[in-house]
Coordinates of C-alpha atoms in Angstrom, one line a residue:
M1109 CA 105.7 71.5 125.3
A1110 CA 103.4 68.6 124.3
P1111 CA 104.9 65.2 123.8
Y1112 CA 104.8 63.4 120.5
N1113 CA 101.7 61.3 120.8
G1114 CA 100.3 60.4 117.4
V1115 CA 101.1 59.5 113.8
N1116 CA 99.1 62.5 112.6
S1117 CA 101.3 65.0 114.5
S1118 CA 104.0 66.7 112.5
G1119 CA 106.3 67.6 115.3
L1120 CA 107.4 66.9 118.8
N1121 CA 106.3 70.3 120.0
T1122 CA 102.9 70.3 118.2
P1123 CA 100.1 71.3 120.5
E1124 CA 96.6 69.8 120.3
S1125 CA 94.5 71.9 117.9
E1126 CA 91.2 71.7 116.3
L1127 CA 92.9 72.8 113.1
E1128 CA 95.1 69.7 112.9
S1129 CA 94.5 67.6 109.8
L1130 CA 93.7 63.9 109.6
V1131 CA 95.8 63.7 106.5
P1132 CA 99.1 61.8 107.2
V1133 CA 102.2 64.0 107.5
H1134 CA 103.9 64.6 104.1
P1135 CA 107.2 62.6 103.7
T1136 CA 109.2 65.8 103.4
A1137 CA 107.9 67.0 106.8
A1138 CA 108.1 63.6 108.5
R1139 CA 110.4 62.9 111.4
R1140 CA 112.7 59.8 111.2
P1141 CA 114.1 59.2 114.7
Y1142 CA 116.6 56.6 113.7
P1143 CA 119.8 58.1 112.3
I1144 CA 122.1 56.2 110.1
V1145 CA 124.9 54.3 111.8
V1146 CA 128.2 53.8 109.9
Q1147 CA 130.2 50.7 110.8
S1148 CA 133.7 51.7 109.6
E1149 CA 137.1 52.3 111.0
N1150 CA 136.9 55.8 109.7
T1151 CA 133.8 56.7 111.7
S1152 CA 133.3 56.6 115.5
Y1153 CA 130.5 57.7 117.8
S1154 CA 130.4 59.0 121.3
D1155 CA 127.5 60.5 123.3
E1156 CA 128.6 63.9 122.2
Y1157 CA 130.2 63.6 118.8
I1158 CA 130.3 61.9 115.4
T1159 CA 134.0 61.8 114.4
S1160 CA 134.9 60.9 110.8
K1161 CA 138.2 60.5 109.0
F1162 CA 138.5 61.9 105.5
T1163 CA 141.4 62.0 103.1
N1164 CA 141.3 64.9 100.7
R1165 CA 142.8 63.6 97.5
G1166 CA 143.8 66.2 94.8
A1167 CA 146.6 66.9 92.5
D1168 CA 149.3 69.6 92.0
V1169 CA 149.5 70.5 88.3
V1170 CA 152.4 72.3 86.7
A1171 CA 152.4 73.4 83.0
S1172 CA 155.8 73.2 81.3
D1173 CA 156.2 73.8 77.5
G1174 CA 152.6 72.8 76.9
Q1175 CA 152.8 69.6 79.0
F1176 CA 151.0 69.2 82.2
I1177 CA 152.9 67.5 85.1
V1178 CA 150.4 66.0 87.5
K1179 CA 151.5 65.0 91.1
P1180 CA 148.7 63.4 93.2
T1181 CA 148.3 64.8 96.7
S1182 CA 146.5 63.6 99.8
K1183 CA 145.9 65.2 103.1
P1184 CA 144.1 63.5 106.0
Y1185 CA 141.5 65.3 108.1
E1186 CA 139.2 64.5 111.0
F1187 CA 135.8 66.0 111.3
Q1188 CA 133.9 66.2 114.6
T1189 CA 130.2 67.0 114.6
A1190 CA 128.3 67.6 117.8
R1191 CA 125.3 65.3 117.9
K1192 CA 123.0 67.5 120.0
V1193 CA 121.0 69.7 117.7
S1194 CA 120.8 73.3 118.9
K1195 CA 117.4 74.7 119.9
T1196 CA 117.4 77.3 117.2
G1197 CA 115.7 80.6 116.6
L1198 CA 115.4 82.2 113.2
M1199 CA 115.2 86.0 113.3
L1200 CA 114.2 87.4 109.9
I1201 CA 114.9 90.9 108.8
G1202 CA 111.9 91.6 106.6
M1203 CA 109.7 89.3 108.7
G1204 CA 106.5 91.1 107.6
G1205 CA 107.3 90.9 103.9
N1206 CA 106.3 88.2 101.3
N1207 CA 109.1 85.8 102.2
G1208 CA 108.9 86.4 105.9
T1209 CA 105.1 85.9 106.2
T1210 CA 105.2 82.9 103.8
L1211 CA 107.9 81.2 105.8
C1212 CA 106.2 81.7 109.1
A1213 CA 102.8 80.6 107.8
T1214 CA 104.1 77.5 106.1
V1215 CA 106.3 76.4 109.0
L1216 CA 103.2 76.8 111.2
A1217 CA 101.1 74.9 108.7
N1218 CA 103.6 72.0 108.8
R1219 CA 103.9 72.1 112.5
H1220 CA 100.2 71.8 113.0
N1221 CA 99.7 69.6 109.9
I1222 CA 97.0 72.0 108.5
S1223 CA 95.6 70.9 105.2
W1224 CA 93.5 73.2 103.1
H1225 CA 91.2 73.3 100.1
T1226 CA 92.2 74.6 96.7
K1227 CA 90.3 74.6 93.5
S1228 CA 92.1 71.4 92.6
G1229 CA 91.3 69.6 95.9
V1230 CA 92.9 69.1 99.3
Q1231 CA 96.5 70.3 99.7
Q1232 CA 98.7 69.1 102.6
P1233 CA 101.6 71.1 103.9
N1234 CA 105.1 70.0 102.9
Y1235 CA 108.7 71.0 102.4
I1236 CA 108.9 70.4 98.6
G1237 CA 111.6 72.7 97.2
S1238 CA 113.9 72.1 100.1
V1239 CA 117.2 70.5 99.0
L1240 CA 117.7 69.1 102.5
R1241 CA 114.1 67.8 103.1
A1242 CA 113.0 66.8 99.6
S1243 CA 116.1 65.5 97.8
T1244 CA 118.0 62.3 98.4
V1245 CA 121.5 61.0 98.3
R1246 CA 122.6 57.4 97.4
L1247 CA 123.9 55.8 100.6
G1248 CA 124.9 52.4 99.2
T1249 CA 123.3 49.2 98.0
E1250 CA 121.2 46.6 99.7
P1251 CA 123.2 43.3 100.0
G1252 CA 120.3 41.0 99.2
T1253 CA 119.0 42.7 96.1
G1254 CA 121.8 45.0 94.9
K1255 CA 119.3 47.9 94.8
D1256 CA 120.5 51.4 95.5
V1257 CA 119.5 52.8 98.9
H1258 CA 118.7 56.5 98.9
I1259 CA 118.0 58.7 102.0
P1260 CA 117.0 62.3 102.4
I1261 CA 120.0 64.6 102.7
S1262 CA 118.5 65.8 106.0
D1263 CA 119.1 62.3 107.5
V1264 CA 122.8 62.2 106.8
L1265 CA 123.6 64.1 110.0
P1266 CA 121.5 65.4 112.9
M1267 CA 119.8 68.6 111.7
V1268 CA 117.2 71.0 113.0
H1269 CA 113.7 70.1 111.8
P1270 CA 112.1 73.2 110.3
N1271 CA 109.0 72.7 112.4
D1272 CA 111.1 73.3 115.5
L1273 CA 112.5 76.7 114.5
V1274 CA 111.5 79.5 116.9
L1275 CA 110.4 82.4 114.7
G1276 CA 110.9 86.1 115.2
G1277 CA 112.4 89.2 113.6
W1278 CA 112.2 92.8 112.5
D1279 CA 110.4 94.8 109.8
I1280 CA 110.0 98.5 108.9
S1281 CA 106.3 97.8 108.7
G1282 CA 104.5 97.2 112.0
L1283 CA 101.5 95.3 110.5
P1284 CA 100.6 92.3 112.7
M1285 CA 101.8 89.0 111.1
D1286 CA 98.3 87.7 110.2
K1287 CA 97.5 91.0 108.4
A1288 CA 100.9 91.1 106.8
M1289 CA 100.2 87.6 105.5
H1290 CA 97.0 88.8 103.9
R1291 CA 98.8 91.8 102.4
A1292 CA 101.3 89.5 100.8
E1293 CA 98.7 87.6 98.8
V1294 CA 100.9 84.6 98.4
L1295 CA 99.1 81.7 100.1
D1296 CA 95.7 80.2 99.3
W1297 CA 92.8 81.8 101.2
D1298 CA 91.8 78.6 103.0
L1299 CA 95.3 78.2 104.3
Q1300 CA 95.5 81.8 105.4
R1301 CA 92.1 81.4 107.2
Q1302 CA 93.3 78.3 109.2
V1303 CA 96.8 79.4 110.0
A1304 CA 95.8 83.0 111.0
P1305 CA 95.3 82.2 114.7
H1306 CA 98.8 80.7 114.9
I1307 CA 100.6 83.4 113.0
A1308 CA 98.7 86.1 114.9
A1309 CA 100.3 84.8 118.0
L1310 CA 103.7 85.9 116.7
G1311 CA 102.4 89.5 117.1
S1312 CA 104.0 92.3 115.1
P1313 CA 107.7 92.4 114.0
L1314 CA 110.2 94.3 116.1
P1315 CA 111.0 97.8 114.9
S1316 CA 113.7 97.8 112.2
I1317 CA 116.4 100.1 110.8
Y1318 CA 115.3 102.4 108.0
Y1319 CA 117.9 104.5 106.1
P1320 CA 115.9 105.9 103.2
D1321 CA 119.0 106.3 101.0
F1322 CA 119.5 102.6 100.8
I1323 CA 116.1 101.4 99.5
A1324 CA 113.6 102.7 97.0
A1325 CA 111.7 105.8 97.9
N1326 CA 108.5 103.9 97.2
Q1327 CA 109.0 102.0 100.4
E1328 CA 108.6 105.0 102.6
A1329 CA 104.8 104.4 103.0
R1330 CA 105.5 101.1 104.7
A1331 CA 108.1 102.4 107.1
D1332 CA 105.9 102.9 110.2
N1333 CA 107.9 100.6 112.5
V1334 CA 111.4 102.0 112.7
I1335 CA 114.0 102.4 115.4
P1336 CA 114.1 106.2 116.0
G1337 CA 117.0 108.5 115.5
K1338 CA 120.0 108.6 113.2
D1339 CA 122.6 107.3 115.6
K1340 CA 123.9 104.1 114.0
Q1341 CA 125.8 103.0 117.1
K1342 CA 122.5 103.1 119.1
H1343 CA 120.8 101.2 116.3
L1344 CA 123.6 98.5 116.5
E1345 CA 123.1 98.2 120.3
R1346 CA 119.4 98.0 119.9
I1347 CA 119.7 95.1 117.4
R1348 CA 122.2 93.3 119.7
S1349 CA 119.8 93.7 122.6
D1350 CA 116.9 92.3 120.5
I1351 CA 119.0 89.2 119.6
R1352 CA 120.0 88.7 123.3
K1353 CA 116.4 89.1 124.5
F1354 CA 114.9 86.8 121.8
K1355 CA 117.5 84.1 122.7
A1356 CA 116.9 84.4 126.4
D1357 CA 113.1 84.6 126.3
N1358 CA 113.0 81.4 124.2
Q1359 CA 115.8 79.6 125.9
L1360 CA 117.7 79.1 122.7
D1361 CA 121.1 77.7 122.0
R1362 CA 121.5 79.4 118.7
V1363 CA 120.0 82.3 116.7
V1364 CA 120.4 82.5 112.9
V1365 CA 119.8 86.1 111.7
F1366 CA 118.6 86.2 108.1
W1367 CA 118.2 89.2 105.8
T1368 CA 115.2 88.7 103.6
A1369 CA 114.2 92.4 103.5
N1370 CA 114.4 94.8 100.6
T1371 CA 117.4 94.9 98.2
E1372 CA 119.6 97.8 99.1
R1373 CA 121.8 99.8 96.8
Y1374 CA 125.5 98.9 96.8
S1375 CA 127.6 100.6 99.5
E1376 CA 130.6 102.4 98.2
I1377 CA 133.9 100.8 99.4
I1378 CA 135.9 103.6 101.0
P1379 CA 139.4 103.2 102.5
G1380 CA 139.3 104.2 106.1
V1381 CA 135.5 103.6 106.4
N1382 CA 134.6 100.0 105.7
D1383 CA 137.8 98.3 104.6
T1384 CA 138.8 96.9 107.9
A1385 CA 137.1 95.6 111.0
D1386 CA 138.2 98.6 113.2
N1387 CA 137.2 101.0 110.5
I1388 CA 133.7 99.6 110.0
L1389 CA 133.1 99.7 113.8
A1390 CA 134.3 103.3 113.8
A1391 CA 132.1 104.1 110.8
I1392 CA 129.1 102.8 112.7
K1393 CA 130.0 104.8 115.7
S1394 CA 130.2 108.0 113.6
S1395 CA 127.0 107.1 111.7
H1396 CA 128.8 107.3 108.4
S1397 CA 126.4 107.6 105.4
E1398 CA 127.8 104.5 103.6
V1399 CA 126.9 102.1 106.5
S1400 CA 123.8 100.3 105.3
P1401 CA 121.1 98.8 107.5
S1402 CA 122.1 95.2 106.5
T1403 CA 125.6 95.9 107.5
V1404 CA 124.5 97.1 110.9
F1405 CA 122.5 93.9 111.3
A1406 CA 125.4 91.7 110.2
V1407 CA 127.8 93.4 112.6
A1408 CA 125.3 93.0 115.4
A1409 CA 125.0 89.3 114.8
I1410 CA 128.7 88.9 114.5
L1411 CA 129.4 90.7 117.8
E1412 CA 126.7 88.5 119.5
G1413 CA 128.4 85.4 118.1
E1414 CA 125.4 84.4 116.1
P1415 CA 125.4 83.5 112.3
F1416 CA 124.2 86.0 109.7
V1417 CA 123.0 85.1 106.2
N1418 CA 122.3 87.7 103.6
G1419 CA 119.5 86.6 101.2
A1420 CA 119.6 89.8 99.1
P1421 CA 122.2 90.9 96.5
Q1422 CA 123.6 94.1 98.1
N1423 CA 127.2 94.1 99.3
T1424 CA 126.4 93.8 103.0
F1425 CA 129.7 92.0 103.6
V1426 CA 132.1 94.9 102.9
P1427 CA 135.7 94.0 103.6
G1428 CA 135.6 95.3 107.1
V1429 CA 132.6 93.0 108.0
I1430 CA 134.4 89.9 106.7
E1431 CA 137.5 90.8 108.7
L1432 CA 135.3 91.3 111.8
A1433 CA 133.7 87.9 111.3
E1434 CA 137.1 86.3 111.0
R1435 CA 138.3 88.1 114.2
Q1436 CA 135.2 87.1 116.2
K1437 CA 135.1 83.6 114.7
S1438 CA 131.4 84.2 113.9
F1439 CA 129.7 82.7 110.8
I1440 CA 128.4 84.6 107.8
G1441 CA 127.0 83.5 104.5
G1442 CA 125.5 85.1 101.3
D1443 CA 124.6 86.6 98.9
D1444 CA 121.2 86.6 97.2
L1445 CA 118.8 83.6 97.1
K1446 CA 119.1 81.5 94.0
S1447 CA 115.5 80.4 93.5
G1448 CA 113.9 80.7 90.1
Q1449 CA 115.4 82.1 86.9
T1450 CA 118.9 82.2 88.1
K1451 CA 118.9 78.6 89.4
L1452 CA 117.7 77.4 86.0
K1453 CA 120.4 79.6 84.3
S1454 CA 123.2 78.1 86.4
V1455 CA 122.1 74.6 85.4
F1456 CA 121.4 75.3 81.8
A1457 CA 124.5 77.5 81.1
E1458 CA 126.7 74.7 82.6
F1459 CA 124.9 72.2 80.4
L1460 CA 125.7 74.1 77.3
V1461 CA 129.4 74.7 78.2
N1462 CA 129.9 71.1 79.3
A1463 CA 128.3 70.0 76.0
G1464 CA 131.0 71.9 74.1
I1465 CA 128.6 74.6 73.0
K1466 CA 129.6 78.3 73.3
P1467 CA 127.0 80.7 74.7
L1468 CA 127.5 84.0 72.9
S1469 CA 124.8 85.9 74.7
I1470 CA 122.3 85.3 77.5
A1471 CA 119.4 87.8 77.6
S1472 CA 117.2 87.5 80.7
Y1473 CA 113.9 89.4 81.2
N1474 CA 111.5 89.0 84.1
H1475 CA 108.6 90.9 85.6
L1476 CA 106.8 90.5 88.9
G1477 CA 104.4 92.5 91.0
N1478 CA 105.2 91.9 94.6
N1479 CA 107.0 94.4 96.9
D1480 CA 110.4 93.1 95.9
G1481 CA 109.6 94.0 92.3
H1482 CA 108.3 97.4 93.5
N1483 CA 111.6 98.1 95.3
L1484 CA 113.7 96.9 92.4
S1485 CA 111.9 99.4 90.1
A1486 CA 114.4 101.9 91.4
E1487 CA 117.7 102.0 89.5
P1488 CA 120.2 101.8 92.5
Q1489 CA 118.4 98.7 93.9
F1490 CA 118.1 97.1 90.5
K1491 CA 121.8 97.5 90.0
S1492 CA 122.5 95.3 93.0
K1493 CA 120.3 92.6 91.6
E1494 CA 121.7 92.9 88.1
I1495 CA 125.2 92.3 89.5
S1496 CA 124.3 89.2 91.4
K1497 CA 122.2 87.7 88.5
S1498 CA 124.9 88.4 86.0
S1499 CA 127.8 86.7 87.9
V1500 CA 126.1 83.3 88.1
V1501 CA 127.8 82.0 84.9
D1502 CA 131.3 83.3 85.6
D1503 CA 132.8 80.1 87.1
M1504 CA 131.5 78.0 84.2
V1505 CA 133.1 80.3 81.6
A1506 CA 136.4 80.3 83.6
A1507 CA 136.4 76.5 83.6
N1508 CA 136.5 76.2 79.8
R1509 CA 139.3 78.2 78.0
L1510 CA 138.8 76.1 74.9
L1511 CA 135.6 78.1 74.2
F1512 CA 136.4 81.4 75.9
K1513 CA 139.7 83.2 75.7
S1514 CA 141.6 83.7 78.9
P1515 CA 142.2 87.1 80.5
E1516 CA 145.2 89.0 79.0
E1517 CA 148.3 89.3 81.1
G1518 CA 149.0 92.9 82.1
A1519 CA 145.6 94.1 81.0
V1520 CA 144.1 97.1 83.0
K1521 CA 141.9 95.9 85.8
G1522 CA 138.2 96.3 85.0
T1523 CA 138.6 96.1 81.3
K1524 CA 137.2 93.4 79.0
A1525 CA 140.7 92.1 78.3
A1526 CA 141.4 91.7 82.1
K1527 CA 138.2 89.7 82.5
G1528 CA 138.7 87.5 79.5
E1529 CA 136.1 86.5 76.9
H1530 CA 132.6 86.2 78.3
P1531 CA 129.1 85.8 76.9
D1532 CA 127.1 89.1 76.5
H1533 CA 124.8 89.0 79.5
I1534 CA 121.9 91.3 80.1
V1535 CA 119.3 91.3 82.8
V1536 CA 116.0 93.2 82.8
I1537 CA 113.5 93.4 85.7
K1538 CA 110.1 95.2 85.4
Y1539 CA 107.5 95.8 88.0
V1540 CA 104.0 94.7 86.9
P1541 CA 101.6 94.9 89.9
A1542 CA 98.9 92.8 88.4
V1543 CA 100.9 89.5 88.5
G1544 CA 101.7 89.8 92.2
D1545 CA 104.1 87.2 93.6
S1546 CA 103.9 85.2 90.3
K1547 CA 107.1 86.0 88.5
R1548 CA 107.5 85.6 84.7
A1549 CA 111.0 85.0 83.3
I1550 CA 112.1 84.7 79.7
D1551 CA 115.7 83.7 78.8
E1552 CA 117.3 83.5 75.4
Y1553 CA 120.5 81.6 75.0
Y1554 CA 122.3 82.4 71.7
S1555 CA 125.2 80.1 71.1
E1556 CA 127.9 79.1 68.6
I1557 CA 127.8 75.5 67.5
F1558 CA 129.8 73.4 65.0
C1559 CA 131.7 75.2 62.3
G1560 CA 130.2 78.7 62.7
G1561 CA 126.6 77.5 63.2
R1562 CA 124.2 79.2 65.6
S1563 CA 121.7 77.9 68.0
T1564 CA 118.9 79.9 69.8
I1565 CA 117.1 78.4 72.8
N1566 CA 114.2 80.3 74.5
I1567 CA 112.9 79.4 77.9
F1568 CA 109.7 80.8 79.5
N1569 CA 109.5 80.2 83.3
E1570 CA 106.6 81.2 85.5
C1571 CA 107.0 80.7 89.3
E1572 CA 105.7 81.9 92.6
D1573 CA 108.6 83.8 94.0
S1574 CA 108.1 83.5 97.7
L1575 CA 107.2 79.8 97.5
L1576 CA 110.5 79.1 95.8
A1577 CA 112.5 81.4 98.2
T1578 CA 111.0 80.0 101.5
P1579 CA 112.5 76.5 101.3
L1580 CA 115.9 78.1 100.4
I1581 CA 115.7 80.2 103.6
L1582 CA 115.0 77.1 105.6
D1583 CA 117.8 75.1 104.0
L1584 CA 120.3 77.9 104.6
T1585 CA 119.2 78.3 108.2
I1586 CA 119.4 74.5 108.9
L1587 CA 122.8 74.1 107.2
T1588 CA 124.1 77.2 109.0
E1589 CA 123.1 75.7 112.4
L1590 CA 124.7 72.4 111.5
L1591 CA 128.0 74.0 110.4
T1592 CA 128.2 75.7 113.8
R1593 CA 128.5 72.2 115.3
V1594 CA 131.3 71.0 113.0
Q1595 CA 135.0 71.2 113.9
Y1596 CA 138.0 69.8 112.0
R1597 CA 141.7 69.2 112.3
D1598 CA 144.7 68.1 110.3
A1599 CA 144.9 64.4 111.2
S1600 CA 148.6 64.2 110.3
T1601 CA 149.5 66.6 113.1
Q1602 CA 146.8 65.6 115.7
A1603 CA 146.3 69.4 116.3
E1604 CA 143.3 70.6 118.3
F1605 CA 139.9 70.6 116.6
S1606 CA 139.0 74.1 115.2
P1607 CA 135.7 75.5 114.0
L1608 CA 135.2 76.0 110.3
Y1609 CA 136.3 79.2 108.5
P1610 CA 133.7 81.9 109.2
V1611 CA 132.6 82.4 105.6
L1612 CA 130.3 79.4 105.0
S1613 CA 131.1 78.5 101.4
L1614 CA 129.0 75.3 101.7
L1615 CA 126.0 77.5 101.2
S1616 CA 127.1 78.4 97.7
Y1617 CA 124.7 76.3 95.7
M1618 CA 121.7 78.2 97.1
L1619 CA 123.0 81.7 96.4
K1620 CA 123.5 83.7 93.2
A1621 CA 126.7 85.5 94.2
P1622 CA 128.3 83.2 96.8
L1623 CA 130.6 84.5 99.4
V1624 CA 133.6 82.2 99.7
K1625 CA 137.0 82.3 101.4
P1626 CA 139.5 84.3 99.2
G1627 CA 141.2 82.0 96.7
K1628 CA 138.7 79.2 97.1
C1629 CA 136.2 77.9 94.6
L1630 CA 132.4 77.9 95.3
L1631 CA 130.1 74.9 95.4
S1632 CA 127.5 75.2 92.6
H1633 CA 125.9 71.7 92.6
S1634 CA 123.6 70.0 95.0
F1635 CA 125.6 66.8 94.9
E1636 CA 128.6 68.7 96.2
I1637 CA 126.6 69.7 99.3
A1638 CA 125.6 66.1 99.7
F1639 CA 129.2 64.9 99.3
C1640 CA 130.4 67.4 101.9
L1641 CA 127.8 66.2 104.4
M1642 CA 128.6 62.5 103.6
C1643 CA 132.3 63.2 104.4
L1644 CA 131.2 64.5 107.9
S1645 CA 129.0 61.5 108.4
L1646 CA 130.8 58.5 106.8

């Protein structure tokens, strides 16, 4: 591993290469070796840990005859974050797809600081689009001038630099990574040309699991790199072996397993099959038809003690998988990357509701031409995506019962009355091959305004799908690794420090259908992520 030896190198492990650029490293990819130091009675440092004290202040609210009785509450906690950043591998399921090849190529471009020519001029690699690397948080004020001081969120605590991730994974297509990158048609040709020798060194993805019933039939032509047989227990053991070998071969401390492959159909929740940890393990052993590939991967990661993140909308985390993660104290997070249309929708719908405007309907149409769009052209896979896209406004509606009627007590579960008033919400996705990875999205927000008036707002959004998804995958991976190093305890009892709950709700902001601990709310704003990280640091 070459030492850091120049201002034009983008990473401590960057080898000398004739492809390296003379363009300075982009600020979002730069390394800042001097972490913040907090001088406070609430924060202490040792060689191993950053320990911070935090008082969670809230309120118990009781409603009585129309009056709210508020009783302030407080509970002290201590957080302990290991300072040593794990040497981390990222194993992508769907490594040879659009997201997988784009991530590998752009990390390599940043690692080697490869700049390239476009029709607009020279482009340098960067991590724009990453919440951790490209957004900032206010740290305080400068005493002399009174000016606010902002730092990148990635500097709040010791985190993995994306350039340092060791890359690997699986794919049902065995095309070598350089050729898979060309097939994806996402990146500029000059970047592909220069990064090709580096991405080719990754070889071909490992054989993956292919159960034709779970993805669209149109994917069969790509499935030339699959683990043979129909024995799901053997498939589970093969994936576990792959994780162990990847970890050992690369001398890793941590492996994050990430699903960025095709959207699967929903698995049916069947009592006795996938409702408990023991049942899901037995269902895998018996090769039950409702055990999906993504569930096998998730169970493999959990049993190996490595985090698993689901970047697609299907219900990978059936109840038995969640229970297994709890039992094994292994971390999981999901579901479905919130990158383009849905990210905008979560911001804009919240703006309308917080402005006292009542959305009556939200109609969302989008079309795209990449392989994700091809797979989603099948009805069962589209249904998974429709569910995750439609749920993104639920928490905003539930927070304002002035505008939207509450659920009726005693109403039959699954009925409109049981859900409460909600905007009509429709999602349409069409496959149009000609547009490739460039996704077009149109949203219409039809709302009630003052005294029976109506407002219609239309938004047209064009984005490059994989270039929005890749920074999210990196952020989720980096945050996940960080959270494996965090422990906490109730400071009032001085109990032993314990790891965080296995379901990583801190990842909520970046996901369409966030998985959270039962009974807990999700984090839907970037400032909430920054606040949580500041609590660990300050």
